[in-house]
Tab-separated table of C-alpha atoms in Angstrom:
chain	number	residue	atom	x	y	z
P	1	UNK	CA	297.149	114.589	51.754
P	2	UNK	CA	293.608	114.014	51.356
P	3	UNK	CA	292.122	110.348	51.435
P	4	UNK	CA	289.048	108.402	51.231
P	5	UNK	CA	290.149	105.911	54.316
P	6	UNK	CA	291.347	109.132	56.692
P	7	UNK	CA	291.866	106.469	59.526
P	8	UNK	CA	294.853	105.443	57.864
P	9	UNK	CA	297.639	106.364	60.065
P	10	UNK	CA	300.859	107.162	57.765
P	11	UNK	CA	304.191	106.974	59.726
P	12	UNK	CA	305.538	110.926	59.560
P	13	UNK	CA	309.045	109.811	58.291
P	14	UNK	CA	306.949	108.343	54.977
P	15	UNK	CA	304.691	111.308	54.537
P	16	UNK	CA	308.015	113.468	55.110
P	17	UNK	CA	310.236	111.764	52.843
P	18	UNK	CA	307.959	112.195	50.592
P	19	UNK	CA	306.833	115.388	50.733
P	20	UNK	CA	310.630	116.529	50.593
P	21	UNK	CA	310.891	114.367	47.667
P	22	UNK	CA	308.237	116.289	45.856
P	23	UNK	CA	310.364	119.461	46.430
P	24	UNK	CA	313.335	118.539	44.973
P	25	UNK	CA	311.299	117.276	41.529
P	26	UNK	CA	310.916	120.842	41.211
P	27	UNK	CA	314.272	121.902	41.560
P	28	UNK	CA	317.079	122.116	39.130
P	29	UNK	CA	318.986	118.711	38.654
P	30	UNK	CA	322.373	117.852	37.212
P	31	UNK	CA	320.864	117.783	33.463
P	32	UNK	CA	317.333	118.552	33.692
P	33	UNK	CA	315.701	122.158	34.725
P	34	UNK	CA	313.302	122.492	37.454
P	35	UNK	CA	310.277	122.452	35.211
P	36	UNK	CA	311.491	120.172	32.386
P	37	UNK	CA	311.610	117.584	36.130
P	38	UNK	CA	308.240	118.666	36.415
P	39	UNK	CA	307.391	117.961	33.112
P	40	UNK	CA	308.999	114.611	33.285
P	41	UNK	CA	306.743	113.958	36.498
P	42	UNK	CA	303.295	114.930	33.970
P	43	UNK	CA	304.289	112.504	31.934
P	44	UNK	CA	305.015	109.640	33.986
P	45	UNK	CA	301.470	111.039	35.995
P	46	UNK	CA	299.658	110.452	32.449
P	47	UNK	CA	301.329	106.886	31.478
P	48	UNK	CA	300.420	105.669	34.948
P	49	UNK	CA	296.837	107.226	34.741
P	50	UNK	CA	296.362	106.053	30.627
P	51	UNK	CA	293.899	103.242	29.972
P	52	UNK	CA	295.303	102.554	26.736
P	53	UNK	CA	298.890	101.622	27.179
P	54	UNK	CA	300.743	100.790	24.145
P	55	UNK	CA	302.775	97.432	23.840
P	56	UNK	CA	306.386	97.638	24.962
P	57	UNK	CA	307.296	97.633	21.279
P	58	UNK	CA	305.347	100.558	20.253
P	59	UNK	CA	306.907	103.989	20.918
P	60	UNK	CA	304.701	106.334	23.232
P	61	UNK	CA	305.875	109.037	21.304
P	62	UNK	CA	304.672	107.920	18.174
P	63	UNK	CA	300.783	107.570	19.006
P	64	UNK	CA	297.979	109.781	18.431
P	65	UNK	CA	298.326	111.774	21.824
P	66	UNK	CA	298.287	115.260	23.138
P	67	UNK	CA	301.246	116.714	23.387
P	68	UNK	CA	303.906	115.655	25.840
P	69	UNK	CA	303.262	117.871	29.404
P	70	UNK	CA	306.190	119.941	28.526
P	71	UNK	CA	306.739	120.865	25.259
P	72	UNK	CA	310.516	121.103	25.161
P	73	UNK	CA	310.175	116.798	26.442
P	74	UNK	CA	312.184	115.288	23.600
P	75	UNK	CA	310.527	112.454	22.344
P	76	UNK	CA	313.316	110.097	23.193
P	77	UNK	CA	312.413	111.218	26.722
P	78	UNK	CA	308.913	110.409	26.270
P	79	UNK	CA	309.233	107.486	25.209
P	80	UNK	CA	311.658	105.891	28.220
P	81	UNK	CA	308.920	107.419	30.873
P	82	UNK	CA	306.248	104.925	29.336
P	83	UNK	CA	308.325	102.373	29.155
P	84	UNK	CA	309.737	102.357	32.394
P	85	UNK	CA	306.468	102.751	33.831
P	86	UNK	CA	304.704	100.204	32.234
P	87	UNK	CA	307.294	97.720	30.503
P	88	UNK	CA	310.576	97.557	33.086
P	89	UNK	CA	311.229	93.987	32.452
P	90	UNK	CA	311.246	94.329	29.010
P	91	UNK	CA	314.158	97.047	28.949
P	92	UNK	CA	317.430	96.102	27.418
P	93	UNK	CA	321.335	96.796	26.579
P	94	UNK	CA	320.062	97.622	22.874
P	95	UNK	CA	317.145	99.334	24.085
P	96	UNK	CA	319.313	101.473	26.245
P	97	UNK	CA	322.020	102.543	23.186
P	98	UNK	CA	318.873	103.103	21.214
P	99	UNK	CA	317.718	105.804	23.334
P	100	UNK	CA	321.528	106.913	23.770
P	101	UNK	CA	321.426	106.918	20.034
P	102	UNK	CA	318.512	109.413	19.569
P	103	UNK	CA	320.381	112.238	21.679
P	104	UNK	CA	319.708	111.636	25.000
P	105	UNK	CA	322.861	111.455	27.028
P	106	UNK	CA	323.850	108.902	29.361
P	107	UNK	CA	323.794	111.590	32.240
P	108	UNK	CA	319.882	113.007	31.502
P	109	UNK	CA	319.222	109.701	31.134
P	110	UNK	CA	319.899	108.140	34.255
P	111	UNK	CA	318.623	111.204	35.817
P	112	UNK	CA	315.331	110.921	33.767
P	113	UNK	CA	315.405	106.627	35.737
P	114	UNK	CA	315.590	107.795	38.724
P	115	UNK	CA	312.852	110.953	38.389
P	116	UNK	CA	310.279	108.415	36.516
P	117	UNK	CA	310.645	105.537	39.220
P	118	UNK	CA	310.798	107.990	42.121
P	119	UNK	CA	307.068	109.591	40.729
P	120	UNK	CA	306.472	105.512	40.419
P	121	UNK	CA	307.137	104.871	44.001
P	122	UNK	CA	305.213	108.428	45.531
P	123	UNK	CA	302.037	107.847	43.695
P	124	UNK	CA	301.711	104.240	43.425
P	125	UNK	CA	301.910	104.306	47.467
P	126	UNK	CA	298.873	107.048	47.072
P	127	UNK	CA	296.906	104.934	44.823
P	128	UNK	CA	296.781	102.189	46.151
P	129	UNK	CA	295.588	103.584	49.824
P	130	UNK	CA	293.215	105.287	47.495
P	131	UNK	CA	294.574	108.750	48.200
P	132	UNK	CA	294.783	111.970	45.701
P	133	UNK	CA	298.492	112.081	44.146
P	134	UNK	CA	300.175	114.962	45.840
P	135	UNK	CA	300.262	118.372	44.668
P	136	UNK	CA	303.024	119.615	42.694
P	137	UNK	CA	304.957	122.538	43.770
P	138	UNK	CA	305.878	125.079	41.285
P	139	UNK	CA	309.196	124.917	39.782
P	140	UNK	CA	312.307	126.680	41.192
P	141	UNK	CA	313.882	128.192	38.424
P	142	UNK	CA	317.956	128.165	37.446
P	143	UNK	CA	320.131	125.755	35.518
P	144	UNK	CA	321.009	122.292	35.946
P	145	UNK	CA	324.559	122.281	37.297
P	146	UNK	CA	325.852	119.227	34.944
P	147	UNK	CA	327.830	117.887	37.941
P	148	UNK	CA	329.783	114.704	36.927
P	149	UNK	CA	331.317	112.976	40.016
P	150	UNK	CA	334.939	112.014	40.070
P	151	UNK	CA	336.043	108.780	37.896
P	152	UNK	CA	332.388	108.229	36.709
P	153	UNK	CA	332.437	105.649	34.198
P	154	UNK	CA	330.862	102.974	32.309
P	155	UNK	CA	331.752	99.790	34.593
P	156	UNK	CA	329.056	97.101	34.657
P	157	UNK	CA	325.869	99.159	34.488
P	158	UNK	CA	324.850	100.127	31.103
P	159	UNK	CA	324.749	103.578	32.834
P	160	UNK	CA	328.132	105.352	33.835
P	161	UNK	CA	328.701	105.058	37.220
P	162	UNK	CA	331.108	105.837	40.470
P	163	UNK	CA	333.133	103.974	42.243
P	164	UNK	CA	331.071	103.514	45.672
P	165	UNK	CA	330.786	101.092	48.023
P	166	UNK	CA	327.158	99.419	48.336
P	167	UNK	CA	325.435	96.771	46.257
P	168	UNK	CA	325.162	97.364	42.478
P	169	UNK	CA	321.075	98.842	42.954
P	170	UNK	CA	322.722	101.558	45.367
P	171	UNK	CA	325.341	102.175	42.929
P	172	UNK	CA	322.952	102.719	39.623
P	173	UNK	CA	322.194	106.175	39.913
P	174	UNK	CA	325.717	107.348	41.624
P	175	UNK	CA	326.687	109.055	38.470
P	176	UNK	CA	323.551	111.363	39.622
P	177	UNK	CA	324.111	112.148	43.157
P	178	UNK	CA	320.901	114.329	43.765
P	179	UNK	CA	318.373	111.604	42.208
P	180	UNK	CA	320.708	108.730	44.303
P	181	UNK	CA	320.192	111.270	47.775
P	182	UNK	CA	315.969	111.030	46.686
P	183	UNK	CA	315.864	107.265	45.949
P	184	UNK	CA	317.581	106.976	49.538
P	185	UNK	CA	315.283	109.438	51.454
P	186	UNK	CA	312.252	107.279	50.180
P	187	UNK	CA	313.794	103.483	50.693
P	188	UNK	CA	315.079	104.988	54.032
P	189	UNK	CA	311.211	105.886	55.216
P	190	UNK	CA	309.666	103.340	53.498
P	191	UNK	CA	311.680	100.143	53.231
P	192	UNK	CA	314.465	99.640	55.738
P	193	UNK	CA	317.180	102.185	56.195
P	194	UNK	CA	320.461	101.431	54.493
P	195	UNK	CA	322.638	101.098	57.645
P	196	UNK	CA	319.870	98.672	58.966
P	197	UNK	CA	319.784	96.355	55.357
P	198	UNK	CA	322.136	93.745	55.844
P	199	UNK	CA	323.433	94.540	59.349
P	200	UNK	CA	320.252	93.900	61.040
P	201	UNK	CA	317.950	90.717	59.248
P	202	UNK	CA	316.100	90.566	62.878
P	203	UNK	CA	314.029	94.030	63.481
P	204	UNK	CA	310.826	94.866	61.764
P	205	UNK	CA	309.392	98.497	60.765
P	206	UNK	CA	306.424	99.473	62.164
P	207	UNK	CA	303.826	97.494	61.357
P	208	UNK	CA	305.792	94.085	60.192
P	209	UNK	CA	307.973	92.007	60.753
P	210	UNK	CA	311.336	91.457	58.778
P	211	UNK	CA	310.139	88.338	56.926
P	212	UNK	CA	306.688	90.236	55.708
P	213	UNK	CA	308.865	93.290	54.597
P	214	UNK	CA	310.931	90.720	52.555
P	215	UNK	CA	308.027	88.796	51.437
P	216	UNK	CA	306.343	91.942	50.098
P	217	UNK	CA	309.503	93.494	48.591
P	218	UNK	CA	310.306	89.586	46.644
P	219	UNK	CA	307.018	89.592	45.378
P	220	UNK	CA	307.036	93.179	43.755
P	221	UNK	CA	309.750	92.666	42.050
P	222	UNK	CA	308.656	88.853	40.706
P	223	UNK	CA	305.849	90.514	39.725
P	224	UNK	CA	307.882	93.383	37.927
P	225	UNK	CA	310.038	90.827	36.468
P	226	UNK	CA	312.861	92.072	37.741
P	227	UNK	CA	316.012	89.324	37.718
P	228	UNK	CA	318.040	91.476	39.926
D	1	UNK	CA	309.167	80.517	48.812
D	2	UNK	CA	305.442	79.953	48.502
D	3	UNK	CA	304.370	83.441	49.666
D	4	UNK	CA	306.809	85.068	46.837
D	5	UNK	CA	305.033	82.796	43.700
D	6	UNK	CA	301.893	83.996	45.048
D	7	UNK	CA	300.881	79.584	46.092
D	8	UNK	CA	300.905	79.880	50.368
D	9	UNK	CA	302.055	82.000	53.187
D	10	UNK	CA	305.237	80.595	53.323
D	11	UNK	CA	306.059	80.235	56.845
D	12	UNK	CA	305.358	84.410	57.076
D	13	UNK	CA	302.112	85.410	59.344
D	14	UNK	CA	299.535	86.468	56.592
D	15	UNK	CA	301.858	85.632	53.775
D	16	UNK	CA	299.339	85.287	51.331
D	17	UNK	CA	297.281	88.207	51.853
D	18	UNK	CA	300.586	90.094	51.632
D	19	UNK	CA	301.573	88.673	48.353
D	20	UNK	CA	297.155	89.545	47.287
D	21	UNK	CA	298.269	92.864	48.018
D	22	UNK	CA	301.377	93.401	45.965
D	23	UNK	CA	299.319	91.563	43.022
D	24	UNK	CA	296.611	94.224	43.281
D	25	UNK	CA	298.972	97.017	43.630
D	26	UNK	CA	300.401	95.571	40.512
D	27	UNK	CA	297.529	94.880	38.442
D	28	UNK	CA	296.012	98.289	39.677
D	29	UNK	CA	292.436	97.188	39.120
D	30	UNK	CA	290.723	99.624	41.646
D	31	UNK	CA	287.305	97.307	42.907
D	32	UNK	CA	289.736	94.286	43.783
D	33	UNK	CA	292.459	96.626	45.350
D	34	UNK	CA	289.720	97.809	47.558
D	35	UNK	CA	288.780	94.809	48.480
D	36	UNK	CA	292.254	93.140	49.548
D	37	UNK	CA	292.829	96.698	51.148
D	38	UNK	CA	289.920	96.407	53.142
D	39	UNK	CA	291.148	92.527	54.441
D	40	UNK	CA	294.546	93.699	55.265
D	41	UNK	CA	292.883	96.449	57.867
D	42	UNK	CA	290.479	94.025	59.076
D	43	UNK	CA	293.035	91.480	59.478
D	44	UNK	CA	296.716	93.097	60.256
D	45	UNK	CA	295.130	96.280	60.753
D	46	UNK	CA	295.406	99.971	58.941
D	47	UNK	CA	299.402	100.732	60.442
D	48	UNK	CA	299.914	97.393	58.275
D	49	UNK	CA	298.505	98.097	55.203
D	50	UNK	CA	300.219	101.511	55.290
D	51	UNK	CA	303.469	99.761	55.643
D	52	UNK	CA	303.247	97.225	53.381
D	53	UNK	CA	302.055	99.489	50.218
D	54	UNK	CA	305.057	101.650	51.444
D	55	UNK	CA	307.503	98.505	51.055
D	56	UNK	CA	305.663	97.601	47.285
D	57	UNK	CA	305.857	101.180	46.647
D	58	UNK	CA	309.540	101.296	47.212
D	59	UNK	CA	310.323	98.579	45.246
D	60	UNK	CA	307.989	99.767	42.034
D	61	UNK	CA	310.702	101.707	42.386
D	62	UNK	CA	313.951	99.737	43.074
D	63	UNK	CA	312.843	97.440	40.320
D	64	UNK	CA	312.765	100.651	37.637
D	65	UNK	CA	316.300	101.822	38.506
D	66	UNK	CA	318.011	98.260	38.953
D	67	UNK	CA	316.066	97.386	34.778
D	68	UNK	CA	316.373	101.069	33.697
D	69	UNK	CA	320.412	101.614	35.014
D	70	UNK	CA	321.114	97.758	33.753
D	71	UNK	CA	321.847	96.796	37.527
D	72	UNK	CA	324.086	93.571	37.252
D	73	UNK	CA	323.216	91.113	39.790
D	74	UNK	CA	325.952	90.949	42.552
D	75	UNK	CA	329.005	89.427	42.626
D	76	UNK	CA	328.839	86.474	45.186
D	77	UNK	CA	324.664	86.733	45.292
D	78	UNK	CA	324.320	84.828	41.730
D	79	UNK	CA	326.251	81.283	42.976
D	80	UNK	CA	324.148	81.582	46.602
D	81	UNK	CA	320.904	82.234	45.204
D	82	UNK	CA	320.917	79.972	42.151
D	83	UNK	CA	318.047	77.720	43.847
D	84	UNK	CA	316.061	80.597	44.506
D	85	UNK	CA	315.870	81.636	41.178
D	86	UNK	CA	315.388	78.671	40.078
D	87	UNK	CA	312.347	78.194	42.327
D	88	UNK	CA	310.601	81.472	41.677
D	89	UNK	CA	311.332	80.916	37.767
D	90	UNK	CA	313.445	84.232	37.225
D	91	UNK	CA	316.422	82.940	34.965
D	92	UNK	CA	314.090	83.760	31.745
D	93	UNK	CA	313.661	87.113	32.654
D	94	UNK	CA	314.488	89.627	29.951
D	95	UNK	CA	316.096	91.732	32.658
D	96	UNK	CA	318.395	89.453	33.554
D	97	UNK	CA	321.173	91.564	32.133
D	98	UNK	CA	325.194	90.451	32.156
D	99	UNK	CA	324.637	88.014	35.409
């Protein structure tokens, strides 16, 4: 990781997580092959790095633009990785069965979320402690395994989900597993591990204290406007 | 409550300049981020700033999966935190979706 403040001291566990993170971008999924992940990652890399961002209401995929990273991106697919990066609060129910509508399934969809707000996480962390983004691996090549979890289904996510314990955030990408195992590896190092959530309100994590983590994590998502 | 709207610190040791910081990580506008980067070190030192970008970081990405999955609010959190939400103004939200 190279930097322009290299006396920053990043706990190992976050530069780990992430780093293992990374690796399993470029690795088959459940729907999506090792490079079409990749690919995903480009794009959500160029919407966070564009200077013109289009209005929630205009399609990505419909602008004057070079073409997607990877060519086989569908559109649809396009289109969700701009808006989730830019436009999160403005996503809803209709929104959702419109992309649903266009082809993309509600499994590589929810496995396209969790890719596009993991890349979100990783290199907004990077930029803003004015680092280089990390380096992509290559991708590992084979299939996506189109694993479904038992008794996945639509319940009161607009996504299909399982039937795990947890709070509904924690349950959102279950139908995913793999994605579900990243999101945790990074909230683990970087937020508070889950066994330590609600159990312990006391402790702090390196640097802060409890009420600073909270503080920080309230405001992000005011500022995201996210009601949940 | 302050601290989260962004008004004071809230009763939280450097609760403003934490809140600064998320709003700069937010609005991504690289002179000012350097600056309120530079006053976190200086103030809560470098092992803080570190830590709190991770927490913002984490919850760029929380935020994305709860809005992008249609994450409900939960079940016994919507009658406990109705003053909250009225306080920080989040009942108009367009993501508030089947709570």
């Amino acid at each position: 990781m190279t930097t322009s403040e290299p006396e920053l001291d990043i706990r190992p566990e976050i530069d780990a997580a992430q780093r293992a993170v990374l690796a399993r971008w470029a690795s088959p999924g459940a729907w999506w092959t090792g490079a079409e992940r990749l690919g995903i990652v480009a794009e959500t890399r160029r919407a966070l790095a564009a200077s013109d961002v289009p209005p929630p209401w205009v399609a990505a995929s419909t602008l004057a633009r070079p073409a997607p990273a990877v060519a086989s991106l569908p559109a649809a697919a396009v289109d969700v990785v701009w808006r989730l990066t830019h436009h999160p609060g403005t996503l809803t129910a209709d929104w959702y069965a419109s992309v649903i509508d266009r082809g993309l399934g509600p499994g590589p969809y929810t496995e396209l979320v969790g890719l596009v707000a993991q890349v979100n996480c990783v290199d907004r962390f990077a930029e803003a402690l004015g680092l280089a983004p990390l380096d992509l691996p290559e991708p590992v090549s084979g299939e996506p395994n189109r694993a479904v979890p038992d008794e996945v289904a639509v319940r009161r996510h607009w996504v299909p989900t399982a039937p795990v314990k947890g709070p509904n955030v924690l349950r959102a990408l279950s139908a995913v597993p793999f994605e579900n195992e990243s999101r945790a590896m990074l909230s683990d190092a970087q937020y508070v591990p889950a066994a330590a959530l609600l159990g312990d309100l006391e402790s702090g994590r390196g640097a802060l204290t409890r009420p600073q983590i909270e503080l920080v994590a309230a405001r992000t998502s005011v500022r995201n406007e996210c009601f949940y | 409550m302050a601290a989260v709207v962004g008004t004071g610190d809230g009763g939280v040791a450097h609760g403003l300049l934490l809140a600064r910081l998320v709003d700069a990580m937010f609005e991504r506008e690289p002179d000012a981020l350097a600056a309120v980067r530079d006053e976190v070190v200086e103030r809560m030192g470098g092992a803080a700033l570190v830590d709190a970008v991770a927490v913002s970081a984490n919850f760029h990405m929380m935020t994305r999966i709860a809005d992008g999955t249609g994450t409900p609010i939960d079940e016994g959190t919507a009658a406990m935190s109705e003053q909250i939400r009225a306080e920080i103004g989040v009942d108009g939200y367009v993501s508030r979706h089947g709570s």
